[in-house]
XYZ file of C-alpha atoms in Angstrom:
568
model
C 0.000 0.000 0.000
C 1.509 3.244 -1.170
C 2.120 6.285 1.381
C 3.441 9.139 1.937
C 3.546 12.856 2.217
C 2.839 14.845 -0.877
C 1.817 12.219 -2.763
C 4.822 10.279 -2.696
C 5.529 7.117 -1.168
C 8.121 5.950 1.198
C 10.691 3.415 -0.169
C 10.461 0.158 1.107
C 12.131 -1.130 3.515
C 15.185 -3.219 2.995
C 16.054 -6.673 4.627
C 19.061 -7.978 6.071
C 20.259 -9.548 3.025
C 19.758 -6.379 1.111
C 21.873 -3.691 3.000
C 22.590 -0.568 1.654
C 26.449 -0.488 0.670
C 28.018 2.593 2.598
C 31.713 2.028 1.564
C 33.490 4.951 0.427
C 34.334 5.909 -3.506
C 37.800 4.212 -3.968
C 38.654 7.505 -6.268
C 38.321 10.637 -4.000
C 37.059 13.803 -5.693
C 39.216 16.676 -6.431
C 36.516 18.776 -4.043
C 36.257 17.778 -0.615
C 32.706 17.210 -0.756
C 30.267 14.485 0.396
C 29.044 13.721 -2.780
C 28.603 10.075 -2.013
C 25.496 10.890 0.300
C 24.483 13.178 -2.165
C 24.365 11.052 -5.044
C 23.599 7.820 -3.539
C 20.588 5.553 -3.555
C 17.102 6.772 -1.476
C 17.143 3.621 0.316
C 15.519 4.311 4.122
C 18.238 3.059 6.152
C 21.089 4.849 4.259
C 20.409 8.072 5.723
C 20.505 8.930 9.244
C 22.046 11.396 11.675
C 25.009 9.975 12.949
C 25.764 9.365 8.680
C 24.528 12.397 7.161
C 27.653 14.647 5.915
C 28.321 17.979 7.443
C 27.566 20.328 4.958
C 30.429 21.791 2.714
C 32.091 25.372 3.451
C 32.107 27.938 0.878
C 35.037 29.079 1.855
C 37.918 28.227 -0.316
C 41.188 27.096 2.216
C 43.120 30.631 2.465
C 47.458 29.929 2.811
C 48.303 33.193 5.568
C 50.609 35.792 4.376
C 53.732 34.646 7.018
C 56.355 35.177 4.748
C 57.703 38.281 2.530
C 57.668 35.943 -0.544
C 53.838 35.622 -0.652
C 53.214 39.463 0.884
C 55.045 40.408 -2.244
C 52.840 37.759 -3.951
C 49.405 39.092 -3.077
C 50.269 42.679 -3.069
C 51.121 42.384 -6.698
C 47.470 40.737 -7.421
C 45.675 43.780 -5.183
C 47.461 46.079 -7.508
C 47.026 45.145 -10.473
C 43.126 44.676 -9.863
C 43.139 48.715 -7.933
C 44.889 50.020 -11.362
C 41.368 50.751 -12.865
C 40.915 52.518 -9.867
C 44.198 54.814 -9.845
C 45.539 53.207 -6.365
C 48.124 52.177 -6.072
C 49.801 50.506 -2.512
C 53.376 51.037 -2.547
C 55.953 47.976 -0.843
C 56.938 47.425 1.684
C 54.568 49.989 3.594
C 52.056 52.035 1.438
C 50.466 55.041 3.195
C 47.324 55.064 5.581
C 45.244 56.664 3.027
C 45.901 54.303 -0.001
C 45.158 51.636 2.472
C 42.080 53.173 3.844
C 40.740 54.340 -0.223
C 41.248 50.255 -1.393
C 38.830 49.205 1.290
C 36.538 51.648 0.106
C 36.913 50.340 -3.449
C 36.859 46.934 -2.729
C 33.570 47.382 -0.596
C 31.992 49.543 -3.640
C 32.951 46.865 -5.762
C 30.305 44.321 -3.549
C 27.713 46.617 -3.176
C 28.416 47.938 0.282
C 29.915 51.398 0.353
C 31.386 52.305 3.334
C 30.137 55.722 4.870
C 31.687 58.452 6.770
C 33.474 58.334 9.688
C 32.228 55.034 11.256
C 33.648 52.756 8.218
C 36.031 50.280 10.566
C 31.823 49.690 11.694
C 31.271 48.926 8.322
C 33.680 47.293 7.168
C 33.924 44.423 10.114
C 29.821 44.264 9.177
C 30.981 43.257 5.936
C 33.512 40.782 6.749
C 31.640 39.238 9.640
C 28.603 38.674 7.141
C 31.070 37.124 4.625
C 33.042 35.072 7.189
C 36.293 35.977 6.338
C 38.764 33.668 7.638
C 41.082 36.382 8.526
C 40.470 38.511 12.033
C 41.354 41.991 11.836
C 40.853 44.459 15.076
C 39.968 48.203 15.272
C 42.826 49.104 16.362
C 44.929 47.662 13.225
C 41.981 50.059 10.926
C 42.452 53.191 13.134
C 45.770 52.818 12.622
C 46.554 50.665 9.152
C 49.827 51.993 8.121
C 51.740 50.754 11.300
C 54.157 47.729 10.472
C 52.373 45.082 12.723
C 49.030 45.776 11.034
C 49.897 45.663 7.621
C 50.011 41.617 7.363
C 46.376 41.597 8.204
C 45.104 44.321 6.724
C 46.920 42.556 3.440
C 45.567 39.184 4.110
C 42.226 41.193 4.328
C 42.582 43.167 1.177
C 44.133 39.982 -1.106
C 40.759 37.829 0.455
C 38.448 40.995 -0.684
C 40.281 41.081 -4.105
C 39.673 37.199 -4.703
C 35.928 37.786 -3.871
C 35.406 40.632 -5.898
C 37.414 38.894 -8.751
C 34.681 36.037 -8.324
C 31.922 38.242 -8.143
C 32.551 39.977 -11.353
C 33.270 36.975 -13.017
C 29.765 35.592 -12.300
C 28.277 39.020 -13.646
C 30.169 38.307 -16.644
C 29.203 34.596 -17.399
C 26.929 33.776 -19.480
C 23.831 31.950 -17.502
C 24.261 27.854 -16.096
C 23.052 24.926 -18.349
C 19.645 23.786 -17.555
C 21.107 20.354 -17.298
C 21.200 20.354 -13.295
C 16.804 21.275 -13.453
C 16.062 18.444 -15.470
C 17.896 15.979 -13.292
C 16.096 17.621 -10.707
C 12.911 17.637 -12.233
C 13.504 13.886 -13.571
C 14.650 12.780 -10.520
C 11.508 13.982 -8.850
C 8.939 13.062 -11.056
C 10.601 9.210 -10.672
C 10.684 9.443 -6.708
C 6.878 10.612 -6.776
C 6.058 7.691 -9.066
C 7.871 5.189 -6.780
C 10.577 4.393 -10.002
C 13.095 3.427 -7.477
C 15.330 1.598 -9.922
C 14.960 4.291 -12.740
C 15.465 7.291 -9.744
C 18.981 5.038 -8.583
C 20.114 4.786 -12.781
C 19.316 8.986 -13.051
C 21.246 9.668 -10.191
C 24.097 7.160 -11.187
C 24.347 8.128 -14.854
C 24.311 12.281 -13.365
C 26.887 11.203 -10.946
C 28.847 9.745 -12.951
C 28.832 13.064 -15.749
C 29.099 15.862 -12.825
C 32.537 14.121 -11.246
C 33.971 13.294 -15.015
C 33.029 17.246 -15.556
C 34.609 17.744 -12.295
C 37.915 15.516 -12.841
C 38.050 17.546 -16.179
C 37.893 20.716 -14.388
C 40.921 19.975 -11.847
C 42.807 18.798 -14.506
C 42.491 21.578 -16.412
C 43.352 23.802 -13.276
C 46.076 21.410 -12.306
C 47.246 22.166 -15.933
C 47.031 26.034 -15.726
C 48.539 26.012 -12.230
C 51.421 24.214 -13.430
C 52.080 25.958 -16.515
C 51.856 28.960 -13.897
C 53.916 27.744 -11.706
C 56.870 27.152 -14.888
C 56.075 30.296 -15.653
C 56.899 31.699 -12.366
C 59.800 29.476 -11.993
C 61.287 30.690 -15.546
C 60.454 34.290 -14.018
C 62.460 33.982 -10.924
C 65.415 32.205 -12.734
C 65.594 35.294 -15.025
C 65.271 37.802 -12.528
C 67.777 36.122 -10.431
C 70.229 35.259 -12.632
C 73.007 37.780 -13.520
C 72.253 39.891 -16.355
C 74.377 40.495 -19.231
C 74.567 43.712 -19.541
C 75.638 44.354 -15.476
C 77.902 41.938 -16.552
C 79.144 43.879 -19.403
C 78.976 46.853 -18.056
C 80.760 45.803 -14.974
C 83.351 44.486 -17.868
C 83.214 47.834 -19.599
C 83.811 49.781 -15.972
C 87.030 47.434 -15.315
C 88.438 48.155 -18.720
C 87.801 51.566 -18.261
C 89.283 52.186 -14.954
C 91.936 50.390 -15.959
C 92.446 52.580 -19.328
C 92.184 55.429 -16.577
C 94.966 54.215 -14.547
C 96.724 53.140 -16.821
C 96.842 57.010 -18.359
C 97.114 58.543 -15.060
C 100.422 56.387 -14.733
C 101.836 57.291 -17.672
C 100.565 60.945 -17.202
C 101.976 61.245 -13.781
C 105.374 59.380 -15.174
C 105.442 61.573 -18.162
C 105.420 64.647 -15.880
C 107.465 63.222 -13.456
C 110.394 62.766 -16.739
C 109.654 66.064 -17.551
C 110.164 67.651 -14.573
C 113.366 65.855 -14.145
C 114.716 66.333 -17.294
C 114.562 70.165 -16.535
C 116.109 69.688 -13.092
C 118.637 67.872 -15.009
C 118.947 70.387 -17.897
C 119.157 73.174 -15.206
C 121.811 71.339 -13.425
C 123.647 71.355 -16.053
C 123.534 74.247 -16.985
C 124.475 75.664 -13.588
C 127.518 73.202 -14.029
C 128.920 74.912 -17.648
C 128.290 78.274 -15.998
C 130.853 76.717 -13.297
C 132.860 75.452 -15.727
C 133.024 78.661 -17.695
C 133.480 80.519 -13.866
C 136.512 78.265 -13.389
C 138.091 78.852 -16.598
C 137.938 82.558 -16.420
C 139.167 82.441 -13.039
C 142.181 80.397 -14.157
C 142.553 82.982 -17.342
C 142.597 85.816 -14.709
C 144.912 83.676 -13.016
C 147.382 83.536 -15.774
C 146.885 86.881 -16.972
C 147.538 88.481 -13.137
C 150.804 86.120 -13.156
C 152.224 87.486 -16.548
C 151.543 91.313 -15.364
C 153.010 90.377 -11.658
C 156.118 88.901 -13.731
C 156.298 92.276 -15.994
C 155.710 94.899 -13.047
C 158.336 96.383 -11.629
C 158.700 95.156 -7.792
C 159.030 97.239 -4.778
C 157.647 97.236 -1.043
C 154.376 98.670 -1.364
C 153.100 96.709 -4.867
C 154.619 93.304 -2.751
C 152.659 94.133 0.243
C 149.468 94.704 -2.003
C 150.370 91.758 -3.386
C 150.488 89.857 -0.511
C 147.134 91.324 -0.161
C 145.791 90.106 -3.077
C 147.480 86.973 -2.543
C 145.538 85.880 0.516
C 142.472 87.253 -0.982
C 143.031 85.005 -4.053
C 143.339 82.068 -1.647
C 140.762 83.373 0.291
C 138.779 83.180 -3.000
C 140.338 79.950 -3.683
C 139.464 78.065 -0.429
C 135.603 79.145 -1.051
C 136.118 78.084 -4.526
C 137.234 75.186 -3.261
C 134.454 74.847 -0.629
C 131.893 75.881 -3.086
C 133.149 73.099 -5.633
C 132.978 70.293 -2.670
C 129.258 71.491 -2.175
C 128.498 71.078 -5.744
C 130.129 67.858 -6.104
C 127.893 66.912 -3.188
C 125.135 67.898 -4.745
C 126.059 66.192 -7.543
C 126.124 62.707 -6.023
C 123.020 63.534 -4.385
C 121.691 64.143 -7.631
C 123.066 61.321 -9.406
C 121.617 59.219 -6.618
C 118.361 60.737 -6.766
C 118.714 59.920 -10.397
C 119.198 56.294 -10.124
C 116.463 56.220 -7.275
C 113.872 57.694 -10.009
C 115.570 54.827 -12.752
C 114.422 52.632 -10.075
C 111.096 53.862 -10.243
C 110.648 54.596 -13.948
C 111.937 50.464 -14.310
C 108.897 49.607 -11.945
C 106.259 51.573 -13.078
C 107.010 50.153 -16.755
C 106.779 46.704 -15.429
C 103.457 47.473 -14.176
C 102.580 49.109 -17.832
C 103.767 46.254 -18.993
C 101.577 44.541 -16.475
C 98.449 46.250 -17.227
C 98.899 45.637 -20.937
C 99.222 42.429 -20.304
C 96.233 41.930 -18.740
C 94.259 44.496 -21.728
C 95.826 41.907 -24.162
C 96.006 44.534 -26.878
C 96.519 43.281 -30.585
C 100.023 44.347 -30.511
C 103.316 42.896 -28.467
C 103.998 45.895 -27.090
C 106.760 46.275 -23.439
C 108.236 49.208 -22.105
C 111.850 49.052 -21.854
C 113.812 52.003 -19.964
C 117.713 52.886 -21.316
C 118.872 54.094 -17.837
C 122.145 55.599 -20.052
C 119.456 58.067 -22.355
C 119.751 61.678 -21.511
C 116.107 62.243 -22.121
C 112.890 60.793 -21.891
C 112.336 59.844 -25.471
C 116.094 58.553 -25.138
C 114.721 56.566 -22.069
C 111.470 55.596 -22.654
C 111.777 55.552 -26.484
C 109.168 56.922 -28.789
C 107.525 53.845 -29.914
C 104.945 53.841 -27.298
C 103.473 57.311 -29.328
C 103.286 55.328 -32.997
C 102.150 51.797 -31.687
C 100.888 51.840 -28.063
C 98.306 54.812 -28.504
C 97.208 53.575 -32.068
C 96.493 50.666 -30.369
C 94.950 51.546 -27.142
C 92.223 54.057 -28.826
C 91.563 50.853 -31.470
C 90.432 48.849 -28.338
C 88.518 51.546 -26.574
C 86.569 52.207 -29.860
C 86.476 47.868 -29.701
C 85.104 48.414 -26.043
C 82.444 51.184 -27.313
C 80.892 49.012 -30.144
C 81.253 45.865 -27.632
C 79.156 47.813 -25.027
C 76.833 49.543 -27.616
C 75.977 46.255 -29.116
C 75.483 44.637 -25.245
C 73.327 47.471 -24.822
C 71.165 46.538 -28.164
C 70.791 42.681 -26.353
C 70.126 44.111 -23.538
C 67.312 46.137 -25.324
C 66.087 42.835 -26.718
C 66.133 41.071 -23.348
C 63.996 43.947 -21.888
C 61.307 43.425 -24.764
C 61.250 39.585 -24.345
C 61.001 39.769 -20.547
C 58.232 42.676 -21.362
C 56.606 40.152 -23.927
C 56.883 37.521 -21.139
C 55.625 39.574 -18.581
C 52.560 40.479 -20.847
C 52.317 36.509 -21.409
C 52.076 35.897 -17.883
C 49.655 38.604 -17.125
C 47.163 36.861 -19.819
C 47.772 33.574 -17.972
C 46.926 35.131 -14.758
C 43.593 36.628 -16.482
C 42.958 33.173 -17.808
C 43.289 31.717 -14.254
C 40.991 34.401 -13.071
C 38.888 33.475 -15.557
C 38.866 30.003 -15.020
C 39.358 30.144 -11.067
C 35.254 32.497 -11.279
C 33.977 29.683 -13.532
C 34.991 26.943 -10.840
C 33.549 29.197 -7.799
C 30.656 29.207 -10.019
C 31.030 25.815 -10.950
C 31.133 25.182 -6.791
C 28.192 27.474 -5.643
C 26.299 25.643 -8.498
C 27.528 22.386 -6.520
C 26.675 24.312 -3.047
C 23.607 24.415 -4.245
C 22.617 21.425 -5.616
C 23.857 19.905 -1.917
C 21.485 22.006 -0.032
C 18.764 21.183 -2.097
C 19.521 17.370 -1.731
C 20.717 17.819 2.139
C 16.793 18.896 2.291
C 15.751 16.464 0.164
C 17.724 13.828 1.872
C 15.914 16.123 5.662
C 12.523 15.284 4.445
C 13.525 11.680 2.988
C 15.172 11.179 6.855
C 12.055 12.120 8.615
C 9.911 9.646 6.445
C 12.501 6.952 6.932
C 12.225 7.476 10.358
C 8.414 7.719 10.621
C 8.426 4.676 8.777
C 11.420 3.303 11.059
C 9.527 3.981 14.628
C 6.499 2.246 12.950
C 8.664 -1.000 11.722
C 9.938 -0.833 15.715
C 6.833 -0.775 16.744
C 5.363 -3.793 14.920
C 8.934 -5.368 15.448
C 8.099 -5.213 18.990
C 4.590 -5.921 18.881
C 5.642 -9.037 16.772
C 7.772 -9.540 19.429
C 5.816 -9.569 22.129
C 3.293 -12.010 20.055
C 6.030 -14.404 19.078
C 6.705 -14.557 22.950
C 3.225 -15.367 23.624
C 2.888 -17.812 20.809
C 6.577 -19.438 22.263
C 4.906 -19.531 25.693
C 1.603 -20.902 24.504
C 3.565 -23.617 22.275
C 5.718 -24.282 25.258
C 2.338 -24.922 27.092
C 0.164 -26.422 24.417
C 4.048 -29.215 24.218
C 3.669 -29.865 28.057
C 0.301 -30.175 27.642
C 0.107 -32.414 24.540
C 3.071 -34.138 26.655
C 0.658 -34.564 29.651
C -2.137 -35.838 26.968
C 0.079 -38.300 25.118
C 1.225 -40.203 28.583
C -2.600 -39.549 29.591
C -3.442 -41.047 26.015
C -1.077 -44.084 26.138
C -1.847 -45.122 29.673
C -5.684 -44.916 28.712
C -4.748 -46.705 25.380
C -2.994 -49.197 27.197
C -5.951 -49.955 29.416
C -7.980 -50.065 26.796
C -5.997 -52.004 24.733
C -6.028 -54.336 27.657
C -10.463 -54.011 28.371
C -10.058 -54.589 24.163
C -8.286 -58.011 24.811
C -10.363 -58.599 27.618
C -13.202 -58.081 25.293
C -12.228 -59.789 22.325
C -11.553 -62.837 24.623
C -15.079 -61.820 25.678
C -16.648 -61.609 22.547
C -14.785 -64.808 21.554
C -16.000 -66.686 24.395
C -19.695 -65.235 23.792
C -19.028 -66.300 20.224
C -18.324 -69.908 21.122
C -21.411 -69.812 23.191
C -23.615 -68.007 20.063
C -22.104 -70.854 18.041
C -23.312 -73.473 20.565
C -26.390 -71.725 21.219
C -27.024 -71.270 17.051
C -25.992 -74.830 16.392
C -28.521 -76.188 19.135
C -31.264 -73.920 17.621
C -30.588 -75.322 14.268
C -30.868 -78.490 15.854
C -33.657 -77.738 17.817
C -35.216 -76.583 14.329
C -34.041 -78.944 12.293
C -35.899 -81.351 15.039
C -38.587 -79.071 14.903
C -39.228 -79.189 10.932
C -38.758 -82.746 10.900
C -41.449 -83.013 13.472
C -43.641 -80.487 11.536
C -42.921 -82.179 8.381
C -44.157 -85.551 9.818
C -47.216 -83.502 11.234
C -48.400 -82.429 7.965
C -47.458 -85.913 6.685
C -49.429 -87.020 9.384
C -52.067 -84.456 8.475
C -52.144 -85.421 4.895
């Protein structure tokens, strides 16, 4: 007989061999969802309390913002979806203002503007009614561009931005399939007709097209996230590794400083030749104009001797020349003193001079060093001729006809070098800008695709709350129909222990009645024997008795028949 509320019926009941089978799906969704209950047969024992499946959270499972890696991470995402709105929140700490103007966007964005003074009010409205997983105080919105706010206000801000993202990806979508209605529909129409087999092949054949859509979904996310994640790996390995053109221009800057030092040796060499080639030209100099001093001296000498030998002699001209004589010696001895001095000076000098040989020889050894080490195209060494009398005597002049040639040939080498690194390094700008740009769409495309599973999931949300009432209303009939199945269980029960008791009894009973029976059958089998030998006696005696009557008649018609003979 058919039941049931709203014209439905409930299913029927199953036995012991028939139990429902509640083991688990051996291939676990990519959502954690309890899609077995959902899916699974209507059968009145399969759904209870203690089995029925919390219901899912809407809430997708938010990684917190510990580390600077993905703080960088999610400030780039609020970013780029604030450009439309001119904000921009500058790293590591953007102002209290730009912080304070997002959550105002990001609130008009879902339909609840934030007003006046009181928005902290608002705004933690707002996130309690959305149940954000993050907790953020009043004090960390009076105050937001403090250091130990920022993480949560950011955690706050990258949850908004998701949500938003999600929300104007379902305006943007073009309306759901009306594939999950007819299901719905079907499924209905087949559990009010009490199709139970037809209702269990719907919901199979559904089930089994909503998880392949699903499994096709997570692949294809598992696909995009991976590509993402090469994409962010290539990133990072390109941003971290060195870059040509530091390289080159770090190249460039060594070249160049040595090219400077280089010059400012030979500069500082060149004037330090020069100025001691006119010491040394002065010096000598000062040493003909000696020379020349002495040998006029020694002609006035001479010449005083030859008029001293022609004058005539007498007391006075020999005491003036006495005079003169120890004024000539006296001239002589400082002559004399005077020449020691110079030749003094003279060693000095010439000691001074091989001191600065010295130094010439080791500053060309390091030019020869540093050419070395520039590796110019020509086998060029400085070589000093400590016996030259000047500096193109010492040095040579070579260096002026091979070594400059030479050096401005591989600075004009170094200027193309680094003008063409600088053209790569313009071409490694536009790829990374090209790859940047590539990444970008992939992050729209992830966007895109990350809305259409949220929409794909409250369409899912859904369709669970509709069968977690479904399954409600199916649980209260099952146990209506449960309580009235323990009730007659226990009203059979309590008749099968009456019928056991009264079987019990009627056993004793028929127990009593068969010993009762076989002791009466037993005496009457023995008042039978007692009466067959009875009736077997009285049968002997009938048989005498007959057999005397038939002799008594016989007797009798023969006496008759000699009557009537008699008579006749």
């Amino acid at each position: 007989m058919r039941r049931g509320r709203g014209g439905g019926r409930h299913p029927k009941a199953p036995t012991s061999s028939a139990a429902v089978d509640r083991t688990p799906m051996t291939d676990q969704p990519l959502y954690p969802r309890n899609l077995d209950h959902a899916f699974s047969r209507r059968d009145s024992d399969a759904f209870s309390v203690s089995s029925m499946g919390t219901a899912p959270s809407h809430a997708a499972p938010i990684t917190s913002l510990s580390d600077r890696a993905s703080q960088a991470a999610a400030l780039r995402a609020v970013n780029a979806y604030l450009v439309p709105a001119a904000i921009h929140l500058r790293p590591p700490l953007p102002p209290a203002k730009d912080i304070v103007a997002a959550f105002h966007h990001l609130a008009d964005r879902l339909r609840y503007p934030l007003k006046g003074a009181a928005w902290e009010d608002d705004l933690l409205a707002l996130l309690r009614s959305l149940a954000c997983p993050y907790k953020v105080t009043r004090s960390a919105l009076k105050a937001p561009g403090t250091p130990h706010s920022w993480p949560p206000l950011l955690s706050v801000l990258y949850w908004l931005t998701l949500l938003c993202r999600a929300t104007d990806g379902l305006g943007a979508n073009p309306p759901p399939s009306t594939d999950l209605m007819t299901y719905i529909t079907e499924s209905y129409y087949l559990f009010l007709t009490g199709e139970d087999d037809a209702v269990a092949a719907l919901d199979d054949d559904y089930h089994s097209k909503a998880r392949a859509q699903v499994d096709a979904l997570g692949v294809a996310i598992q696909d995009l996230e991976k590509e993402v994640q090469d994409l962010e790996a290539k990133r990072s390995k390109q941003i971290s590794a060195p870059s040509r053109l530091k390289a080159l221009e770090e190249k460039k800057d060594a070249f160049t400083a040595d090219v400077q030092k280089f010059e400012a040796v030979v500069k500082s060499w060149s004037t330090k030749i020069k100025e001691k080639e006119d010491a040394l030209v002065e010096k000598e100099k000062e040493l003909e104009a000696k020379v020349m001093n002495c040998q006029q001296t020694m002609a006035e000498n001479e010449e005083l001797l030859k008029q001293v030998e022609t004058q005539v002699v007498n007391v006075r001209d020999v005491d003036r020349m006495a005079r003169e004589m120890q004024a000539v010696e006296h001239d002589i001895s400082k002559l004399e003193n005077a020449n020691a001095v110079l030749e003094e000076k003279g060693w000095e000098l010439e000691a001074a001079l091989v001191s600065k040989l010295e130094e010439i020889e080791g500053l060309a050894e390091l030019c020869n060093q540093s050419l070395r080490k520039l590796k110019p195209s020509i086998d060029f060494q400085f070589e000093v001729n400590a016996k030259g009398s000047s500096p193109a005597e010492i040095l040579g002049t070579t260096y002026k006809t091979i070594l400059k040639p030479a050096l401005n040939a591989l600075a004009n080498e170094t200027k193309r070098l680094i003008i063409s690194k600088h053209d790569e390094s313009i071409d490694l700008q536009k790829q990374l800008q090209g790859i940047v740009k590539m990444l970008e769409e992939k992050k729209s495309h992830v966007s895109v695709l990350q809305a259409k599973h949220n929409e794909m999931t409250g369409q899912l949300d859904s369709l669970d709350r509709e069968i977690q009432n479904h399954v409600s209303r199916c649980a209260v009939d099952a146990r209506k129909l449960k309580d009235e199945l323990e009730k007659k269980e226990h009203h059979m029960s309590t008749v099968e222990k009456e019928a056991e008791e009264f079987l019990k009894n009627s056993e004793e009973g028929l127990q009593a009645a068969l010993r009762e029976t076989d002791e009466e059958t037993q005496m009457c089998a023995r008042e039978l024997l007692k009466l067959i030998d009875s009736i077997a006696e009285y049968k002997e005696f009938v048989e005498q008795s007959t057999a005397e009557m038939k002799k008594d008649l016989y007797e009798c018609v023969d006496d008759i028949a000699s009557l009537s003979a008699k008579i006749v």
